[in-house]
């Protein structure tokens, strides 16, 4: 079966078409600047990339995606009928969705209801689901939630120590994010360790523009660094990560700004970008640090220190982990970041093989700890789209069987 995986934002729609017979990626691309000036859609297949005129809205975007996929000259499929299902990434599943779910009108309504907790994302997901339903009414759609992997967290990990009545009334708690990535690398780790997933105890570090660290016990998430929203946790590209909430009030008063403005600032202007004053991109900040830019170095130090603290914390939570996994753009690619994060952790049984950490073929699973390290350290490339497609296939398969 071929599965279309979509990841819709307010002005973008990333897509991948996968053939699940062999987990092969057939084509991928992005509808960018939807509804804005000069929208474009990119289409990558067979090592080529083409760019076409983009879309005015999400409905048109999904039509354009289908058009490029079935294009007579360059299409990778002959007709829409070859697409067996659509998998949608959904950022916030809240307390409602504990696993990937077949989409119907009620599910769309519930995802919409959760928009308050992910105002930039859930409304766009809903738009995209409705557009797909209109354009391809007979193709089943599945929602895959960033939060659902973390629904196994115990109360003591997901609760904030606020008034219990407010938690009950407003569902204010930790939900986490990047669940699809943490779940994927946990499954990959189980394979390399030769174990069942239920036997895996590890700390997974997804480090990209957004970053989160997860404690995995018996293959399940028992704690994660992101919170009610992806602002909490480690230092990120443009997000501050953990902060004393009073800082918000302090900045509101000193900058004469509203709470919304300050939260927007903490999400978009802080982290690597805010400290370095150069960029949110780890590569660019690293380059400046190498040229002795002190603030760039400080930004990298803060990021590494924050990840290291979470590793220490989760070692305590898990009573020791068998492995630490690095994934995401920074986790997979920056040997300097990995080295800095794992420096001086011998006490916890973590010893990096510095040569291996620096010199290995990227894009594959690699063990980078020294043989004397009690804890194994791996780099595992993530593949959230494949994980989403697998979930979608599983649900649709059952659907067909039950018919
Ligand atoms: P997102 O969270 O948006 O999915 P990614 O996982 O692609 O982002 O991660 C983006 C981050 O990865 C950027 O900070 C980028 O600088 C960093 N990155 C990507 N490639 C490299 C590399 N070769 N060396 C260091 N950092 C890299």
JSON list of N, CA and C and ligand atoms in Angstrom, two decimals, residues 14 178 206-211 237 239 272 279-286 303 327-337 362 382 384, ligand 1:
[
{"chain": "A", "resi": 14, "resn": "UNK", "atom": "N", "xyz": [3.94, 19.98, 4.38]},
{"chain": "A", "resi": 14, "resn": "UNK", "atom": "CA", "xyz": [4.99, 19.05, 3.95]},
{"chain": "A", "resi": 14, "resn": "UNK", "atom": "C", "xyz": [4.35, 17.71, 3.65]},
{"chain": "A", "resi": 178, "resn": "UNK", "atom": "N", "xyz": [7.36, 15.61, 20.07]},
{"chain": "A", "resi": 178, "resn": "UNK", "atom": "CA", "xyz": [8.31, 14.74, 19.36]},
{"chain": "A", "resi": 178, "resn": "UNK", "atom": "C", "xyz": [8.09, 13.26, 19.64]},
{"chain": "A", "resi": 206, "resn": "UNK", "atom": "N", "xyz": [16.21, 14.09, 21.31]},
{"chain": "A", "resi": 206, "resn": "UNK", "atom": "CA", "xyz": [15.88, 14.61, 19.98]},
{"chain": "A", "resi": 206, "resn": "UNK", "atom": "C", "xyz": [16.31, 16.07, 19.95]},
{"chain": "A", "resi": 207, "resn": "UNK", "atom": "N", "xyz": [17.39, 16.34, 19.24]},
{"chain": "A", "resi": 207, "resn": "UNK", "atom": "CA", "xyz": [17.93, 17.70, 19.23]},
{"chain": "A", "resi": 207, "resn": "UNK", "atom": "C", "xyz": [17.87, 18.28, 17.82]},
{"chain": "A", "resi": 208, "resn": "UNK", "atom": "N", "xyz": [16.92, 19.19, 17.61]},
{"chain": "A", "resi": 208, "resn": "UNK", "atom": "CA", "xyz": [16.80, 19.85, 16.30]},
{"chain": "A", "resi": 208, "resn": "UNK", "atom": "C", "xyz": [16.55, 21.32, 16.54]},
{"chain": "A", "resi": 209, "resn": "UNK", "atom": "N", "xyz": [15.75, 21.96, 15.69]},
{"chain": "A", "resi": 209, "resn": "UNK", "atom": "CA", "xyz": [15.36, 23.34, 15.98]},
{"chain": "A", "resi": 209, "resn": "UNK", "atom": "C", "xyz": [14.58, 23.36, 17.29]},
{"chain": "A", "resi": 210, "resn": "UNK", "atom": "N", "xyz": [13.67, 22.39, 17.40]},
{"chain": "A", "resi": 210, "resn": "UNK", "atom": "CA", "xyz": [13.02, 22.14, 18.68]},
{"chain": "A", "resi": 210, "resn": "UNK", "atom": "C", "xyz": [13.68, 20.89, 19.25]},
{"chain": "A", "resi": 211, "resn": "UNK", "atom": "N", "xyz": [13.84, 20.84, 20.56]},
{"chain": "A", "resi": 211, "resn": "UNK", "atom": "CA", "xyz": [14.54, 19.69, 21.14]},
{"chain": "A", "resi": 211, "resn": "UNK", "atom": "C", "xyz": [13.79, 19.17, 22.36]},
{"chain": "A", "resi": 237, "resn": "UNK", "atom": "N", "xyz": [16.56, 26.27, 19.33]},
{"chain": "A", "resi": 237, "resn": "UNK", "atom": "CA", "xyz": [16.97, 27.24, 18.32]},
{"chain": "A", "resi": 237, "resn": "UNK", "atom": "C", "xyz": [16.51, 28.65, 18.65]},
{"chain": "A", "resi": 239, "resn": "UNK", "atom": "N", "xyz": [13.80, 28.98, 21.20]},
{"chain": "A", "resi": 239, "resn": "UNK", "atom": "CA", "xyz": [13.03, 28.91, 22.45]},
{"chain": "A", "resi": 239, "resn": "UNK", "atom": "C", "xyz": [13.95, 28.89, 23.67]},
{"chain": "A", "resi": 272, "resn": "UNK", "atom": "N", "xyz": [19.24, 29.71, 21.11]},
{"chain": "A", "resi": 272, "resn": "UNK", "atom": "CA", "xyz": [20.53, 29.97, 20.43]},
{"chain": "A", "resi": 272, "resn": "UNK", "atom": "C", "xyz": [20.53, 31.36, 19.80]},
{"chain": "A", "resi": 279, "resn": "UNK", "atom": "N", "xyz": [22.13, 33.54, 15.03]},
{"chain": "A", "resi": 279, "resn": "UNK", "atom": "CA", "xyz": [21.26, 32.65, 14.29]},
{"chain": "A", "resi": 279, "resn": "UNK", "atom": "C", "xyz": [20.64, 31.62, 15.24]},
{"chain": "A", "resi": 280, "resn": "UNK", "atom": "N", "xyz": [19.55, 31.02, 14.78]},
{"chain": "A", "resi": 280, "resn": "UNK", "atom": "CA", "xyz": [18.95, 29.91, 15.53]},
{"chain": "A", "resi": 280, "resn": "UNK", "atom": "C", "xyz": [19.55, 28.59, 15.06]},
{"chain": "A", "resi": 281, "resn": "UNK", "atom": "N", "xyz": [20.33, 28.66, 14.00]},
{"chain": "A", "resi": 281, "resn": "UNK", "atom": "CA", "xyz": [20.87, 27.46, 13.36]},
{"chain": "A", "resi": 281, "resn": "UNK", "atom": "C", "xyz": [22.18, 27.04, 14.05]},
{"chain": "A", "resi": 282, "resn": "UNK", "atom": "N", "xyz": [22.19, 25.81, 14.55]},
{"chain": "A", "resi": 282, "resn": "UNK", "atom": "CA", "xyz": [23.33, 25.33, 15.34]},
{"chain": "A", "resi": 282, "resn": "UNK", "atom": "C", "xyz": [24.63, 25.42, 14.55]},
{"chain": "A", "resi": 283, "resn": "UNK", "atom": "N", "xyz": [24.55, 25.10, 13.24]},
{"chain": "A", "resi": 283, "resn": "UNK", "atom": "CA", "xyz": [25.78, 25.15, 12.42]},
{"chain": "A", "resi": 283, "resn": "UNK", "atom": "C", "xyz": [26.36, 26.55, 12.38]},
{"chain": "A", "resi": 284, "resn": "UNK", "atom": "N", "xyz": [25.49, 27.54, 12.15]},
{"chain": "A", "resi": 284, "resn": "UNK", "atom": "CA", "xyz": [25.98, 28.92, 12.04]},
{"chain": "A", "resi": 284, "resn": "UNK", "atom": "C", "xyz": [26.54, 29.41, 13.37]},
{"chain": "A", "resi": 285, "resn": "UNK", "atom": "N", "xyz": [25.87, 29.04, 14.45]},
{"chain": "A", "resi": 285, "resn": "UNK", "atom": "CA", "xyz": [26.36, 29.47, 15.77]},
{"chain": "A", "resi": 285, "resn": "UNK", "atom": "C", "xyz": [27.71, 28.80, 16.04]},
{"chain": "A", "resi": 286, "resn": "UNK", "atom": "N", "xyz": [27.84, 27.52, 15.67]},
{"chain": "A", "resi": 286, "resn": "UNK", "atom": "CA", "xyz": [29.12, 26.81, 15.87]},
{"chain": "A", "resi": 286, "resn": "UNK", "atom": "C", "xyz": [30.25, 27.48, 15.07]},
{"chain": "A", "resi": 303, "resn": "UNK", "atom": "N", "xyz": [23.12, 25.42, 25.72]},
{"chain": "A", "resi": 303, "resn": "UNK", "atom": "CA", "xyz": [22.36, 24.31, 25.13]},
{"chain": "A", "resi": 303, "resn": "UNK", "atom": "C", "xyz": [22.88, 22.98, 25.66]},
{"chain": "A", "resi": 327, "resn": "UNK", "atom": "N", "xyz": [19.39, 11.97, 18.33]},
{"chain": "A", "resi": 327, "resn": "UNK", "atom": "CA", "xyz": [18.73, 12.03, 17.02]},
{"chain": "A", "resi": 327, "resn": "UNK", "atom": "C", "xyz": [18.33, 13.48, 16.73]},
{"chain": "A", "resi": 328, "resn": "UNK", "atom": "N", "xyz": [17.74, 13.72, 15.52]},
{"chain": "A", "resi": 328, "resn": "UNK", "atom": "CA", "xyz": [17.39, 15.09, 15.12]},
{"chain": "A", "resi": 328, "resn": "UNK", "atom": "C", "xyz": [18.59, 15.75, 14.45]},
{"chain": "A", "resi": 329, "resn": "UNK", "atom": "N", "xyz": [18.35, 16.88, 13.81]},
{"chain": "A", "resi": 329, "resn": "UNK", "atom": "CA", "xyz": [19.39, 17.58, 13.03]},
{"chain": "A", "resi": 329, "resn": "UNK", "atom": "C", "xyz": [20.70, 17.78, 13.78]},
{"chain": "A", "resi": 330, "resn": "UNK", "atom": "N", "xyz": [20.62, 18.25, 15.03]},
{"chain": "A", "resi": 330, "resn": "UNK", "atom": "CA", "xyz": [21.84, 18.48, 15.82]},
{"chain": "A", "resi": 330, "resn": "UNK", "atom": "C", "xyz": [22.36, 17.14, 16.37]},
{"chain": "A", "resi": 331, "resn": "UNK", "atom": "N", "xyz": [21.45, 16.36, 16.92]},
{"chain": "A", "resi": 331, "resn": "UNK", "atom": "CA", "xyz": [21.82, 15.09, 17.54]},
{"chain": "A", "resi": 331, "resn": "UNK", "atom": "C", "xyz": [22.50, 14.14, 16.56]},
{"chain": "A", "resi": 332, "resn": "UNK", "atom": "N", "xyz": [22.06, 14.14, 15.31]},
{"chain": "A", "resi": 332, "resn": "UNK", "atom": "CA", "xyz": [22.64, 13.23, 14.32]},
{"chain": "A", "resi": 332, "resn": "UNK", "atom": "C", "xyz": [23.91, 13.78, 13.70]},
{"chain": "A", "resi": 333, "resn": "UNK", "atom": "N", "xyz": [23.98, 15.13, 13.63]},
{"chain": "A", "resi": 333, "resn": "UNK", "atom": "CA", "xyz": [25.06, 15.72, 12.82]},
{"chain": "A", "resi": 333, "resn": "UNK", "atom": "C", "xyz": [26.18, 16.43, 13.55]},
{"chain": "A", "resi": 334, "resn": "UNK", "atom": "N", "xyz": [25.93, 16.90, 14.77]},
{"chain": "A", "resi": 334, "resn": "UNK", "atom": "CA", "xyz": [26.97, 17.71, 15.40]},
{"chain": "A", "resi": 334, "resn": "UNK", "atom": "C", "xyz": [27.76, 16.87, 16.43]},
{"chain": "A", "resi": 335, "resn": "UNK", "atom": "N", "xyz": [28.96, 16.45, 16.03]},
{"chain": "A", "resi": 335, "resn": "UNK", "atom": "CA", "xyz": [29.77, 15.67, 16.97]},
{"chain": "A", "resi": 335, "resn": "UNK", "atom": "C", "xyz": [30.22, 16.54, 18.13]},
{"chain": "A", "resi": 336, "resn": "UNK", "atom": "N", "xyz": [30.38, 17.84, 17.83]},
{"chain": "A", "resi": 336, "resn": "UNK", "atom": "CA", "xyz": [30.82, 18.75, 18.91]},
{"chain": "A", "resi": 336, "resn": "UNK", "atom": "C", "xyz": [29.74, 18.85, 19.99]},
{"chain": "A", "resi": 337, "resn": "UNK", "atom": "N", "xyz": [28.48, 18.95, 19.55]},
{"chain": "A", "resi": 337, "resn": "UNK", "atom": "CA", "xyz": [27.39, 19.05, 20.54]},
{"chain": "A", "resi": 337, "resn": "UNK", "atom": "C", "xyz": [27.35, 17.78, 21.39]},
{"chain": "A", "resi": 362, "resn": "UNK", "atom": "N", "xyz": [27.52, 9.10, 8.35]},
{"chain": "A", "resi": 362, "resn": "UNK", "atom": "CA", "xyz": [26.22, 9.59, 8.80]},
{"chain": "A", "resi": 362, "resn": "UNK", "atom": "C", "xyz": [25.07, 8.90, 8.08]},
{"chain": "A", "resi": 382, "resn": "UNK", "atom": "N", "xyz": [16.42, 9.69, 12.90]},
{"chain": "A", "resi": 382, "resn": "UNK", "atom": "CA", "xyz": [14.98, 9.55, 13.10]},
{"chain": "A", "resi": 382, "resn": "UNK", "atom": "C", "xyz": [14.26, 9.49, 11.76]},
{"chain": "A", "resi": 384, "resn": "UNK", "atom": "N", "xyz": [10.36, 10.25, 11.33]},
{"chain": "A", "resi": 384, "resn": "UNK", "atom": "CA", "xyz": [9.01, 10.41, 11.85]},
{"chain": "A", "resi": 384, "resn": "UNK", "atom": "C", "xyz": [7.95, 10.04, 10.80]},
{"chain": "B", "resi": 1, "resn": "LIG", "atom": "P1", "xyz": [13.45, 20.52, 13.08]},
{"chain": "B", "resi": 1, "resn": "LIG", "atom": "O1", "xyz": [13.41, 20.53, 14.57]},
{"chain": "B", "resi": 1, "resn": "LIG", "atom": "O2", "xyz": [12.93, 21.78, 12.47]},
{"chain": "B", "resi": 1, "resn": "LIG", "atom": "O3", "xyz": [12.95, 19.25, 12.45]},
{"chain": "B", "resi": 1, "resn": "LIG", "atom": "P2", "xyz": [16.10, 19.53, 12.41]},
{"chain": "B", "resi": 1, "resn": "LIG", "atom": "O4", "xyz": [15.92, 18.26, 13.15]},
{"chain": "B", "resi": 1, "resn": "LIG", "atom": "O5", "xyz": [16.27, 19.47, 10.93]},
{"chain": "B", "resi": 1, "resn": "LIG", "atom": "O6", "xyz": [15.00, 20.60, 12.72]},
{"chain": "B", "resi": 1, "resn": "LIG", "atom": "O7", "xyz": [17.39, 20.25, 13.04]},
{"chain": "B", "resi": 1, "resn": "LIG", "atom": "C1", "xyz": [17.82, 21.48, 12.62]},
{"chain": "B", "resi": 1, "resn": "LIG", "atom": "C2", "xyz": [19.10, 21.82, 13.38]},
{"chain": "B", "resi": 1, "resn": "LIG", "atom": "O8", "xyz": [20.08, 20.83, 13.04]},
{"chain": "B", "resi": 1, "resn": "LIG", "atom": "C3", "xyz": [19.69, 23.18, 13.02]},
{"chain": "B", "resi": 1, "resn": "LIG", "atom": "O9", "xyz": [20.11, 23.83, 14.21]},
{"chain": "B", "resi": 1, "resn": "LIG", "atom": "C4", "xyz": [20.89, 22.81, 12.18]},
{"chain": "B", "resi": 1, "resn": "LIG", "atom": "O10", "xyz": [21.93, 23.73, 12.31]},
{"chain": "B", "resi": 1, "resn": "LIG", "atom": "C5", "xyz": [21.30, 21.47, 12.79]},
{"chain": "B", "resi": 1, "resn": "LIG", "atom": "N1", "xyz": [22.12, 20.72, 11.84]},
{"chain": "B", "resi": 1, "resn": "LIG", "atom": "C6", "xyz": [21.74, 20.18, 10.68]},
{"chain": "B", "resi": 1, "resn": "LIG", "atom": "N2", "xyz": [22.82, 19.64, 10.04]},
{"chain": "B", "resi": 1, "resn": "LIG", "atom": "C7", "xyz": [23.89, 19.87, 10.83]},
{"chain": "B", "resi": 1, "resn": "LIG", "atom": "C8", "xyz": [25.28, 19.57, 10.74]},
{"chain": "B", "resi": 1, "resn": "LIG", "atom": "N3", "xyz": [25.77, 18.94, 9.70]},
{"chain": "B", "resi": 1, "resn": "LIG", "atom": "N4", "xyz": [26.08, 19.94, 11.78]},
{"chain": "B", "resi": 1, "resn": "LIG", "atom": "C9", "xyz": [25.56, 20.60, 12.84]},
{"chain": "B", "resi": 1, "resn": "LIG", "atom": "N5", "xyz": [24.26, 20.91, 12.98]},
{"chain": "B", "resi": 1, "resn": "LIG", "atom": "C10", "xyz": [23.45, 20.55, 11.99]}
]
